[in-house]
XYZ file of C-alpha atoms in Angstrom:
596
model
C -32.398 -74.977 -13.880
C -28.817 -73.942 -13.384
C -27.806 -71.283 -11.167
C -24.388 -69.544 -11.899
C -22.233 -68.704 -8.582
C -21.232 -65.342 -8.132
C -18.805 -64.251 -5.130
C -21.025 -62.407 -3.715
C -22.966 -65.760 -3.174
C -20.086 -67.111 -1.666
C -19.267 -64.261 0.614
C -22.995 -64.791 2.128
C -22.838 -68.545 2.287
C -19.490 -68.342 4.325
C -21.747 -66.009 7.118
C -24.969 -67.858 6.808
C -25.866 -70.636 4.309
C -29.333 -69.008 4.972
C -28.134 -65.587 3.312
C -26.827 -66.989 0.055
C -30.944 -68.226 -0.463
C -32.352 -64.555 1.059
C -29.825 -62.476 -0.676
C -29.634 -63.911 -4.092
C -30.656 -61.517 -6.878
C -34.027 -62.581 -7.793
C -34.958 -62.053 -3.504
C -32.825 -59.373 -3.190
C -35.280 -57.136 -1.195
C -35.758 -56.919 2.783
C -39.133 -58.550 2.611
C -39.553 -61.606 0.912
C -43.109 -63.008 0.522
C -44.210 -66.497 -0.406
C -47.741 -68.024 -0.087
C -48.855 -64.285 1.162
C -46.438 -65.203 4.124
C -43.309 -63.295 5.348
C -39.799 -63.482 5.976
C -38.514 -60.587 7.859
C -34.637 -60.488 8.766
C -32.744 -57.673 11.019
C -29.495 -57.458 9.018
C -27.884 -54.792 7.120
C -28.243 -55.713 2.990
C -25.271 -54.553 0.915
C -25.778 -51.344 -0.911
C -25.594 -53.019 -4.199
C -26.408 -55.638 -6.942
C -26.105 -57.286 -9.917
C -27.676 -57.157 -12.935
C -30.313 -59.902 -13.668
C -27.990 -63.278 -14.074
C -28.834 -65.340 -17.373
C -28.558 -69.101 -16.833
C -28.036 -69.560 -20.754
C -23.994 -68.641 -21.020
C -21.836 -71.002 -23.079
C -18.488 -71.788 -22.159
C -15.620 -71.202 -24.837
C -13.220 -73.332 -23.959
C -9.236 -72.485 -24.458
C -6.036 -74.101 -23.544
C -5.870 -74.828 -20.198
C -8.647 -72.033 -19.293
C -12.561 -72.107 -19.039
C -13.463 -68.320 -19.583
C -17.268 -67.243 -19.508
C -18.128 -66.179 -22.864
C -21.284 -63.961 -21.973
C -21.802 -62.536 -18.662
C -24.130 -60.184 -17.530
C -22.999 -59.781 -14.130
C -20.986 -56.963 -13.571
C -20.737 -54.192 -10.666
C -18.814 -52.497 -13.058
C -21.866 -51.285 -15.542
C -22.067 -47.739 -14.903
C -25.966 -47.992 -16.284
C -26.846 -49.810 -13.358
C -25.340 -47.085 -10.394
C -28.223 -46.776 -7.513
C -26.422 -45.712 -4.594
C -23.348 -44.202 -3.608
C -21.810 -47.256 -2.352
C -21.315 -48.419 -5.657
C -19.924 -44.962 -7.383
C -17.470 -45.080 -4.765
C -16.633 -48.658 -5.612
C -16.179 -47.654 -9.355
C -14.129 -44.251 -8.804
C -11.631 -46.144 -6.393
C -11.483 -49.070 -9.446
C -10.762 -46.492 -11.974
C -7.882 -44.891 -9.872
C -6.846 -48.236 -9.059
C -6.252 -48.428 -12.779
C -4.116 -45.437 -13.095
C -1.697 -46.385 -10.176
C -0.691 -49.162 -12.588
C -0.817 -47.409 -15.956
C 1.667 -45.343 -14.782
C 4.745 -48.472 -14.749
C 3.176 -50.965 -16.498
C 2.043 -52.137 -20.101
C -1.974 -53.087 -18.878
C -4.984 -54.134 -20.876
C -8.363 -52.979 -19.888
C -10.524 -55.814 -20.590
C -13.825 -53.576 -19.322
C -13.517 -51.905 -22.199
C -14.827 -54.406 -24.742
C -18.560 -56.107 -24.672
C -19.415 -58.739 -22.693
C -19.351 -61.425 -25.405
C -16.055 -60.631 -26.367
C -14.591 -60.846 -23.066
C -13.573 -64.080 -22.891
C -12.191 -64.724 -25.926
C -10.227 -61.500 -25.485
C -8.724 -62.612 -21.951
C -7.497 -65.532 -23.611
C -5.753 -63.883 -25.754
C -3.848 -61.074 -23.492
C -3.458 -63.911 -20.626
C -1.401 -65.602 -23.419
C 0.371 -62.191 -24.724
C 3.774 -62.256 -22.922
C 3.861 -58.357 -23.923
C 1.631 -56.968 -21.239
C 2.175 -57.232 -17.666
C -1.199 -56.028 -16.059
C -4.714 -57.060 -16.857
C -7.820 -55.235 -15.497
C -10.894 -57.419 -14.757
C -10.608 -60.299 -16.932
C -13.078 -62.934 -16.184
C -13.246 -66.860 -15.433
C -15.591 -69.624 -14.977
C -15.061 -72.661 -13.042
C -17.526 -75.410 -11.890
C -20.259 -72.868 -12.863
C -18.406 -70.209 -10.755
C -17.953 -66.552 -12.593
C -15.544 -63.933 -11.151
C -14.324 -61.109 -12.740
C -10.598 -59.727 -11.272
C -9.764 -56.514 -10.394
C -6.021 -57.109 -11.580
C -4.506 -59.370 -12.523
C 0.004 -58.403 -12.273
C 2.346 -60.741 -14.374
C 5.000 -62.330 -11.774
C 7.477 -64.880 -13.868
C 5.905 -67.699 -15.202
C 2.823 -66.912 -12.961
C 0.184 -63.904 -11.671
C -0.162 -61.393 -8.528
C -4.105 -61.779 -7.798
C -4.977 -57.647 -6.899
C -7.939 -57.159 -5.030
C -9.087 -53.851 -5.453
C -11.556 -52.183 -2.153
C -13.021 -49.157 -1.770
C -12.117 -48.720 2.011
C -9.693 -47.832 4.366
C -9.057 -51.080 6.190
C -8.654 -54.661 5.111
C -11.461 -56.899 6.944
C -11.515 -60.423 7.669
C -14.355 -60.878 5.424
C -12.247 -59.479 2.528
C -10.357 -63.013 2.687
C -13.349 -64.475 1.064
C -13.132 -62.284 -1.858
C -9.969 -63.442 -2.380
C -10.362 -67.033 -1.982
C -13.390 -67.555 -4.237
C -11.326 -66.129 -6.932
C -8.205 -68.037 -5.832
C -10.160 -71.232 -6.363
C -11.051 -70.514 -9.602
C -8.172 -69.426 -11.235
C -6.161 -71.994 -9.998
C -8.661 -74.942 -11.600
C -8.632 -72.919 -14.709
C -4.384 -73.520 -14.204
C -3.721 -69.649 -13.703
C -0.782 -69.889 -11.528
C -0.969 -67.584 -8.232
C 2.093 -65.966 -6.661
C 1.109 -63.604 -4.491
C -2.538 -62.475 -3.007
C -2.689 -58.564 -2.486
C -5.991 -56.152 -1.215
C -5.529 -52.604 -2.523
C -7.200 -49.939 -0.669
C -7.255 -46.960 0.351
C -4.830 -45.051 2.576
C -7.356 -43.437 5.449
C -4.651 -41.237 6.661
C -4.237 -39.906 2.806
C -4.015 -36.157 3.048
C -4.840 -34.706 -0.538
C -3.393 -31.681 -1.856
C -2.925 -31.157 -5.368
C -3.079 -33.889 -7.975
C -4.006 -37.209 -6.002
C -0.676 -39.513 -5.309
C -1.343 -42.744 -6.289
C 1.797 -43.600 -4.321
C 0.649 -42.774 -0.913
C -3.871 -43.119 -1.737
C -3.418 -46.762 -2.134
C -2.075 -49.307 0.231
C -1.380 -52.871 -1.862
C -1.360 -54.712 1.795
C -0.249 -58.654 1.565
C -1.954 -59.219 5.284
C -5.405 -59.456 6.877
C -6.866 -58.481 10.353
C -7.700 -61.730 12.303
C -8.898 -59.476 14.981
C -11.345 -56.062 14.692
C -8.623 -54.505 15.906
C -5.930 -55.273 13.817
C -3.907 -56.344 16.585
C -2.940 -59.942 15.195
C -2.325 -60.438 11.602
C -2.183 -62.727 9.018
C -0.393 -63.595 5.182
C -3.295 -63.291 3.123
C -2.063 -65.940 0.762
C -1.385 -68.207 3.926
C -4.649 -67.922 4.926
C -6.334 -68.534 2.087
C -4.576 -72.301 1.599
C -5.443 -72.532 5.089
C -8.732 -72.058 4.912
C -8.704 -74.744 1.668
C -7.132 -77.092 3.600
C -9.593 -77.437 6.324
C -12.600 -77.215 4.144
C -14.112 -78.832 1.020
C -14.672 -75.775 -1.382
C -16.470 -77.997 -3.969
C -18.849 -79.253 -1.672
C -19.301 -75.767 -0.771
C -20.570 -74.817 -4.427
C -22.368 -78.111 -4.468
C -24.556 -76.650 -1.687
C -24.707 -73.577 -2.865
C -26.042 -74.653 -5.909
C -28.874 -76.661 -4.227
C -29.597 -74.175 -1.749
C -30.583 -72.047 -5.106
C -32.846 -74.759 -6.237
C -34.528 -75.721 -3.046
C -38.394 -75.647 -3.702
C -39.949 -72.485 -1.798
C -41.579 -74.783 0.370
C -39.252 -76.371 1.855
C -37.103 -73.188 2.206
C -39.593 -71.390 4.141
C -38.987 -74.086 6.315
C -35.205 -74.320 6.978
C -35.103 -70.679 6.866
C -37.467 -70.641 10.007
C -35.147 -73.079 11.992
C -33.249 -72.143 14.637
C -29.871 -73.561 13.463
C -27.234 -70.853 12.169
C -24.818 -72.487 9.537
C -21.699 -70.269 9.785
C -20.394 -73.080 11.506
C -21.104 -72.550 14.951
C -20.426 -68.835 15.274
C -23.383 -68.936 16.735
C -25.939 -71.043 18.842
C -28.919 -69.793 17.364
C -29.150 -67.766 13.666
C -29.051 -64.145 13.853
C -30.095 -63.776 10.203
C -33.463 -65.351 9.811
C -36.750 -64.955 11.136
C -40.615 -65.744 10.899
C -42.954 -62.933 9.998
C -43.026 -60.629 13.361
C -44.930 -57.794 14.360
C -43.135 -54.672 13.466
C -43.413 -52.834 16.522
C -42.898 -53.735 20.502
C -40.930 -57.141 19.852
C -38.062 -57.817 21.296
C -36.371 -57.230 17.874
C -37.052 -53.767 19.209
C -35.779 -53.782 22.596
C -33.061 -51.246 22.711
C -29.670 -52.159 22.241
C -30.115 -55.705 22.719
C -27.398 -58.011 20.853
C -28.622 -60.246 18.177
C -27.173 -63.191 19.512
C -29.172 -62.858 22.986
C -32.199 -61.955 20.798
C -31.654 -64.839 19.185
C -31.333 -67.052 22.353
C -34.160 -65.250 23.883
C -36.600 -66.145 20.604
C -35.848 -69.672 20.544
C -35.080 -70.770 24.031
C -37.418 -68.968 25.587
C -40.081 -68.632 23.382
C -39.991 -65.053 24.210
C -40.906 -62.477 21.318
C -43.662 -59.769 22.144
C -42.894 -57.171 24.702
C -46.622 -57.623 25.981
C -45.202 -60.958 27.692
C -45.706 -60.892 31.669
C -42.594 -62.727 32.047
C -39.938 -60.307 31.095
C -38.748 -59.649 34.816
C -36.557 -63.065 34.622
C -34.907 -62.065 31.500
C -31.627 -60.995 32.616
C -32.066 -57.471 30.506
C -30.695 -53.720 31.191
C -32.497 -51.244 32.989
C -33.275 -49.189 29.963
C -34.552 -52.448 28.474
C -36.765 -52.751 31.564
C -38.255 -49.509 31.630
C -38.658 -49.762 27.731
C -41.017 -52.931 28.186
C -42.667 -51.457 31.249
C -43.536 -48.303 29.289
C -45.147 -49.982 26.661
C -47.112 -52.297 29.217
C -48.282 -49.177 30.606
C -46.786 -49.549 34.145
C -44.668 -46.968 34.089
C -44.978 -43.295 32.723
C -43.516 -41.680 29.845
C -41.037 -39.466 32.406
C -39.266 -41.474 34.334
C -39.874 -39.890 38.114
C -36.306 -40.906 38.939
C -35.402 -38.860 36.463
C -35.834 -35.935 38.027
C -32.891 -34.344 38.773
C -31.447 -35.350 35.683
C -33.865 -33.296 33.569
C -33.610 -30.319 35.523
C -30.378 -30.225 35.171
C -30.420 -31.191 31.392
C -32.607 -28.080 30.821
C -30.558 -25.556 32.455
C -28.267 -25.859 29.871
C -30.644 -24.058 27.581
C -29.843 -20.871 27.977
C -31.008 -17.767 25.513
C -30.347 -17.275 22.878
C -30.801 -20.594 21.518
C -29.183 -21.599 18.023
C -30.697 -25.052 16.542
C -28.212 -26.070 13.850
C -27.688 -28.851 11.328
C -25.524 -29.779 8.664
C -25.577 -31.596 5.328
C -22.555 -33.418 3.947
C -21.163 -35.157 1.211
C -18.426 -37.838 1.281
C -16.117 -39.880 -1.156
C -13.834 -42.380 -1.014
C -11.356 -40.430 -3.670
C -11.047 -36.872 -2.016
C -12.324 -33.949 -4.283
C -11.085 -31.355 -1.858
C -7.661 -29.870 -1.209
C -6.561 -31.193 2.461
C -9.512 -33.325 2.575
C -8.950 -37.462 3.380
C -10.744 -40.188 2.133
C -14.580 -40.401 3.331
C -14.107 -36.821 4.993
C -17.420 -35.545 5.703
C -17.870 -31.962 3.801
C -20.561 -30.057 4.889
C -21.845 -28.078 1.961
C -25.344 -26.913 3.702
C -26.587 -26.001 7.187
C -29.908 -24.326 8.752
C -30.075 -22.557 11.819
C -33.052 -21.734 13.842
C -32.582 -19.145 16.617
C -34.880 -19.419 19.673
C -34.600 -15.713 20.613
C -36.010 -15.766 24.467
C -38.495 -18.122 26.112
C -41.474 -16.776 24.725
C -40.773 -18.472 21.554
C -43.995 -20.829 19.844
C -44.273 -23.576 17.430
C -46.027 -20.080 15.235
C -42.132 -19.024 14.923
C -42.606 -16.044 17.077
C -39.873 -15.050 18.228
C -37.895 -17.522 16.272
C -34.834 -16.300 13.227
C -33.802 -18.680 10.535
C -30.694 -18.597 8.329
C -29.224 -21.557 6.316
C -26.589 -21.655 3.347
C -26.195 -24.138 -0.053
C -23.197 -24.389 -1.770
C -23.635 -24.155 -5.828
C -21.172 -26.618 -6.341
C -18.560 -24.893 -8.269
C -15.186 -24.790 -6.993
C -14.237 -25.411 -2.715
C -16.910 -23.725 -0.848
C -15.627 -24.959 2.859
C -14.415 -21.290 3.446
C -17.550 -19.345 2.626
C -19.844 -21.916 4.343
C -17.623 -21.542 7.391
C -17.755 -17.689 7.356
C -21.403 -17.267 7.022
C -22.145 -20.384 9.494
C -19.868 -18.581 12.171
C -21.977 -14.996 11.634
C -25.391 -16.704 11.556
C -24.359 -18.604 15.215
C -23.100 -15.432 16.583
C -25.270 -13.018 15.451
C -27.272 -12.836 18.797
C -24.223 -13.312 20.513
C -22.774 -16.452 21.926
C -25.462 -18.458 23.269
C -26.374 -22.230 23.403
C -25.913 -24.239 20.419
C -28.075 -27.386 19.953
C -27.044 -30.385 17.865
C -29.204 -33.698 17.589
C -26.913 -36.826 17.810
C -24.241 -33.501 18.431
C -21.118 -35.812 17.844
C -21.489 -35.399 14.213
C -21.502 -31.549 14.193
C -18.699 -31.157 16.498
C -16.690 -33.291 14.294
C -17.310 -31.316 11.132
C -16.407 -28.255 13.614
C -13.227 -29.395 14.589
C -12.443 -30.537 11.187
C -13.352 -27.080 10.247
C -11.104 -25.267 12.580
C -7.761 -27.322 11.936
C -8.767 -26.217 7.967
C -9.050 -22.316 8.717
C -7.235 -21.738 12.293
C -7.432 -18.266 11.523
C -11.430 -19.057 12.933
C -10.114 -21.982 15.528
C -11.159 -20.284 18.265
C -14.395 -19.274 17.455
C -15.660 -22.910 16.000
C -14.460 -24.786 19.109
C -16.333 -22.244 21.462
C -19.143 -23.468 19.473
C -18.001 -26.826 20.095
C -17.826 -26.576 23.583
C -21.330 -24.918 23.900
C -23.014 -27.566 22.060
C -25.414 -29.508 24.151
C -27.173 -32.382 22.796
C -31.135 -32.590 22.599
C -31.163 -36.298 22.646
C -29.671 -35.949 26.049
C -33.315 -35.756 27.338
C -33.822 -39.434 26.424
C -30.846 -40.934 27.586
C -31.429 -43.258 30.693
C -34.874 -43.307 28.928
C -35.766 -40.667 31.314
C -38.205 -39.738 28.597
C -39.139 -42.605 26.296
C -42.678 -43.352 24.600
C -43.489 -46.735 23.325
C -43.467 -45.255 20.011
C -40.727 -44.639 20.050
C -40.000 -48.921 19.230
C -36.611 -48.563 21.207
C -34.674 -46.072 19.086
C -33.572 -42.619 20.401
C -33.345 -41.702 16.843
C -35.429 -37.995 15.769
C -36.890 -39.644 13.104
C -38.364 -41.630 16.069
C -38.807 -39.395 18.755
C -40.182 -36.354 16.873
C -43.084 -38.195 15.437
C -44.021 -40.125 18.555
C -44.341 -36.243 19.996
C -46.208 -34.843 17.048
C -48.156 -36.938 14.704
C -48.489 -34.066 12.336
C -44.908 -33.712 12.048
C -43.796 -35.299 8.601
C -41.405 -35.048 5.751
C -44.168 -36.478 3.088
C -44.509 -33.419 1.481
C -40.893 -32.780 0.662
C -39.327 -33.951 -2.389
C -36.071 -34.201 -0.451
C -36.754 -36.633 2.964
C -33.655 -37.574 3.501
C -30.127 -36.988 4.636
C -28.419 -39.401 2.157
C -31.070 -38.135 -0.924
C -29.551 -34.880 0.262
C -26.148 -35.769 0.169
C -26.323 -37.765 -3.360
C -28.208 -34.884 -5.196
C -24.816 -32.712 -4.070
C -22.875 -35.277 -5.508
C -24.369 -35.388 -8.375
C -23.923 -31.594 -8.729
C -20.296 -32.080 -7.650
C -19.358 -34.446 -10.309
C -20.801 -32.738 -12.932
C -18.577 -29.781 -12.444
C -15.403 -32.230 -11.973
C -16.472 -33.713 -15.477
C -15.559 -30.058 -16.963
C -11.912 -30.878 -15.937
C -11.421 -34.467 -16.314
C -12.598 -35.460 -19.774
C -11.999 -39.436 -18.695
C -13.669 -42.047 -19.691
C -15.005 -42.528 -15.693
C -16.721 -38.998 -15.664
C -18.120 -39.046 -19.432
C -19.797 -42.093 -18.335
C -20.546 -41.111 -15.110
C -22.220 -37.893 -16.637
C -24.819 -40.211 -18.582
C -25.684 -43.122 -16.098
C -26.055 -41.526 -12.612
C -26.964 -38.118 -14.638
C -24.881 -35.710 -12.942
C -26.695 -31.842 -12.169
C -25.846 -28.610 -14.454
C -25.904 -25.430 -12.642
C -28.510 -24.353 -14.043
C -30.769 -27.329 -13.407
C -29.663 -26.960 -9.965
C -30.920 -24.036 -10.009
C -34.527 -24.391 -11.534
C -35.011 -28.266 -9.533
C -33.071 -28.752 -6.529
C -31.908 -25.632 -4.691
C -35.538 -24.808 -3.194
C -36.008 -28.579 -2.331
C -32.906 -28.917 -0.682
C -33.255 -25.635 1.449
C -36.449 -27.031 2.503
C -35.473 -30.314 3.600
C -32.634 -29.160 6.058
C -34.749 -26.132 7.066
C -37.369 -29.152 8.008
C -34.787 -30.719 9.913
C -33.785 -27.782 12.500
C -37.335 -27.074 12.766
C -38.009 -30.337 13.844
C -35.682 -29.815 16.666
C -37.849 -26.580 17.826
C -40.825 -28.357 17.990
C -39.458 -31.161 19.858
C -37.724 -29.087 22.342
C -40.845 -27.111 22.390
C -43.056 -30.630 23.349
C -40.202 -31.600 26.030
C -40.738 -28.203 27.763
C -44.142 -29.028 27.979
C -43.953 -32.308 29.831
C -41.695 -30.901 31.735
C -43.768 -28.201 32.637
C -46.545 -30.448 33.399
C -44.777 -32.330 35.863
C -44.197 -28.908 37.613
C -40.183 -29.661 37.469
C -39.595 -26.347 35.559
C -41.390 -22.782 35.762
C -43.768 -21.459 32.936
């Protein structure tokens, strides 16, 4: 059977010929099973997918192009939304769109069904009239793409890549290419290569300025930080210079129809192909325990893990022979803990932890916040991907005497409705609810986040500047206690993370019973409420769709369904951070290193 190329299957063959196999749509999951057998892997999937590919498309063939008549790949299918990755992804398209509508005569080809696609981008590629095309779509050598847009230059086109971020990445060369090949074999001459995104420094006030949101940048980043710099057209004939693209394809399309057999085993051997990036793959494993490997061990690079798994041999933490490893001394202590040699305070510790808890002094405010993002602003003097807070609980440990019972504990949180910019009132009632013991000693977990959304908070409203960065200032972090691993269970499988240590402190402790369990559900059900007030001002084709695929929240079913959830869930979360401080006090006690 045929397998149709996508670029997304070409973006994962150029890191790891191995990923193009794992991360194809029909084993698009983190687990893959064959023969009751498992293939685990430790690296982060993309946030989306296509739609289920059909293998029976028919070419219609044109002068001088190959188009694909019937294509059911497309990221640009509202039906299909599932994350937020992807609604970001389609907003920035759709503004894309209007930055050219504005000076150009364009054709939206997304408009029309997919069967009539390719006939219909024969016809406008053809049409002398218009200048700009949005997402037509090719087929080459059983490769499909679909442009973002296309920008009439002479006798020839300007290939517009269109991202939803606020950098242009090395990898993004690869989007470029695959659809550089293409339309160059179906004789679509190529002028210039652009990658439109997003201007991170955007400040947005008013109605959004295409002018100064997008960036339409001609180079690349050879380095992570940007320091040397590349044509993106020059690197792209470069890069097809030095390598055979066809037999690229060739292998991707075998790699597709390798028997599971025999995949299983080249996707258990040791050799990365990413040519020689690396000595060993990072990307593929054999079925592992899922706790106390050293796929665990804290902070430990995949490319030693690597090494370490395949030269030598070493995997479980339970191994004697760790002491010749080379490793940190938080890995150390990590392994020892879970061998049982060492205890879960570290002795050395001592001092540290004294001094850690000092900080805490009464009253105590425990404070979280939820936030929403987007890659297209929504709020005045708001940037791209700004974190908005738009809910927070507080719990207020009033004296010492405090118990996991509550006594002597005060809570207070806040939800936005959603209608209009709420910053201002969250801020007002957040700044009475910390202060309303007085100033005292405000507790974050992780507490770089929350003094971020602080400080972004007081350059909004400086007329309460003062105020938020005193609460800034006074914000210790209760993760502090496990740094060094001066505390550390084994449970805790190497992560410092609350969703870690909480649990490993208190078994009972659990978000099960929520209907709201996690930050990002938190954040998308705002969203959702968000957009659907947007929709009553921007009567667009984006938010009418938008309003019946990712089904967008009413006021009043927020309401009746997801105010009382969502109060619970962050209320959960501050909570947490009382108990755990609670259990820390205890250990500490126990030791005798603090008084009763």
């Amino acid at each position: 059977m045929l397998h149709k190329i996508y670029k997304e299957d070409y973006k994962n063959y150029r890191e790891c010929a191995k990923l193009s196999f794992l991360l194809r749509k029909e084993n698009h999951q983190k687990t893959i099973q064959w023969h009751d057998r498992e293939l685990t892997y430790f690296f982060s999937l993309p946030e989306f997918g296509d739609e289920k590919q059909k293998d029976d498309l028919t070419n219609i063939s044109a002068p001088s192009l190959e188009l694909l008549a019937n294509d059911d790949y497309s990221f640009s299918d509202l039906e299909v939304i599932d994350s937020e990755t992807i609604l970001d992804g389609l907003e920035v398209g759709y503004h894309a769109k209007q930055y050219f509508l504005r000076n150009y005569r364009c054709f939206d080809l997304d408009t029309y069904e997919k069967h009539l696609v390719a006939n219909k981008t024969v016809e406008k590629i053809l049409d002398a009239n218009l200048e700009v095309l949005f997402e037509p779509r090719f087929e080459y050598n059983g490769c499909v793409t679909k442009v973002d847009v296309l920008k009439r230059n002479g006798t020839g086109w300007d290939l517009i890549e269109v991202k939803a971020t606020t950098k242009v990445h090395r990898e993004h060369l690869y989007d470029v290419l695959y659809q550089y090949y293409i339309l160059t074999n179906c004789n679509i001459e190529i002028k210039n290569i652009y990658l439109m995104h997003l201007n991170g420094f955007y400040f947005h006030q008013g109605d959004l300025e295409y002018d100064n949101l997008f960036i339409l940048a001609s180079k690349y980043n050879l380095t992570t930080t940007g320091s040397k710099q590349e044509n993106i057209m020059v690197g792209v004939k470069k890069d097809l210079a030095k390598r055979d693209f066809n037999q690229d394809i060739q292998r991707i399309k075998d790699i597709f129809q390798m028997p599971v057999a025999e995949a299983l085993a080249w996707l258990k051997t040791s050799q990365c192909h990413n040519r020689g990036k690396y000595d060993y793959c990072i990307h593929v494993y054999a079925k592992l325990p899922k706790e106390h490997t050293i796929f665990n061990l804290y902070r430990l690079v995949k490319t030693k893990k690597a090494r370490l798994y395949y030269e030598n041999n070493f995997l479980s933490l339970y191994t004697s022979n760790f002491f010749d490893l080379n490793l940190t001394a938080n890995q150390y202590r990590q392994i020892k803990v879970v061998q049982n040699l060492e205890g879960v305070v570290a002795l050395s510790e001592r001092r540290y932890l004294q001094s850690i808890y000092k900080e805490y002094v009464y009253p105590i405010y425990m404070y979280d916040f939820e936030t929403v993002k987007s890659a297209i602003p929504k709020y005045e003097n708001s940037t791209p991907y700004e974190q908005i807070p738009f809910q927070y609980s507080i719990h207020v440990l009033l004296d010492n005497k405090f118990n996991e019972e509550k006594h002597n504990i005060k809570h207070y949180r806040y939800l936005s409705d959603g209608v209009g910019d709420h910053r201002l009132v969250l801020i007002e009632n957040l700044i009475k609810d910390l202060t309303r013991y007085g100033i005292g000693t405000y507790v974050a977990y992780n507490k770089s986040f929350e003094k971020q959304v602080l400080k972004k908070m007081a350059l909004l409203y400086p007329i309460y500047e003062e105020i938020l960065m005193q609460i800034s200032d006074r914000t210790v972090d209760l993760m502090d206690f496990f740094k060094n691993f001066a505390i550390y269970k084994a449970e805790f499988n190497g992560s410092l993370s609350i969703k870690k240590t909480l649990p490993a402190f208190n078994l009972e402790f659990s978000y099960d019973d929520l209907e709201v369990q996690k930050g990002t559900d938190a954040s998308s059900l705002f969203r959702k409420r968000l957009y659907n007030e947007l929709q009553k001002d921007n009567n667009h084709l984006f938010f009418l769709k938008l309003n019946n695929a990712w089904k967008t929240i009413s006021w009043q079913q927020w309401q009746d369904n997801y105010v009382k959830n969502l109060l619970l869930y962050c209320e959960r979360d501050t909570y947490g951070m009382v108990v755990l401080f609670t259990k820390i006090s205890e250990l500490l006690r126990e030791q005798g290193w603090i008084e009763w």
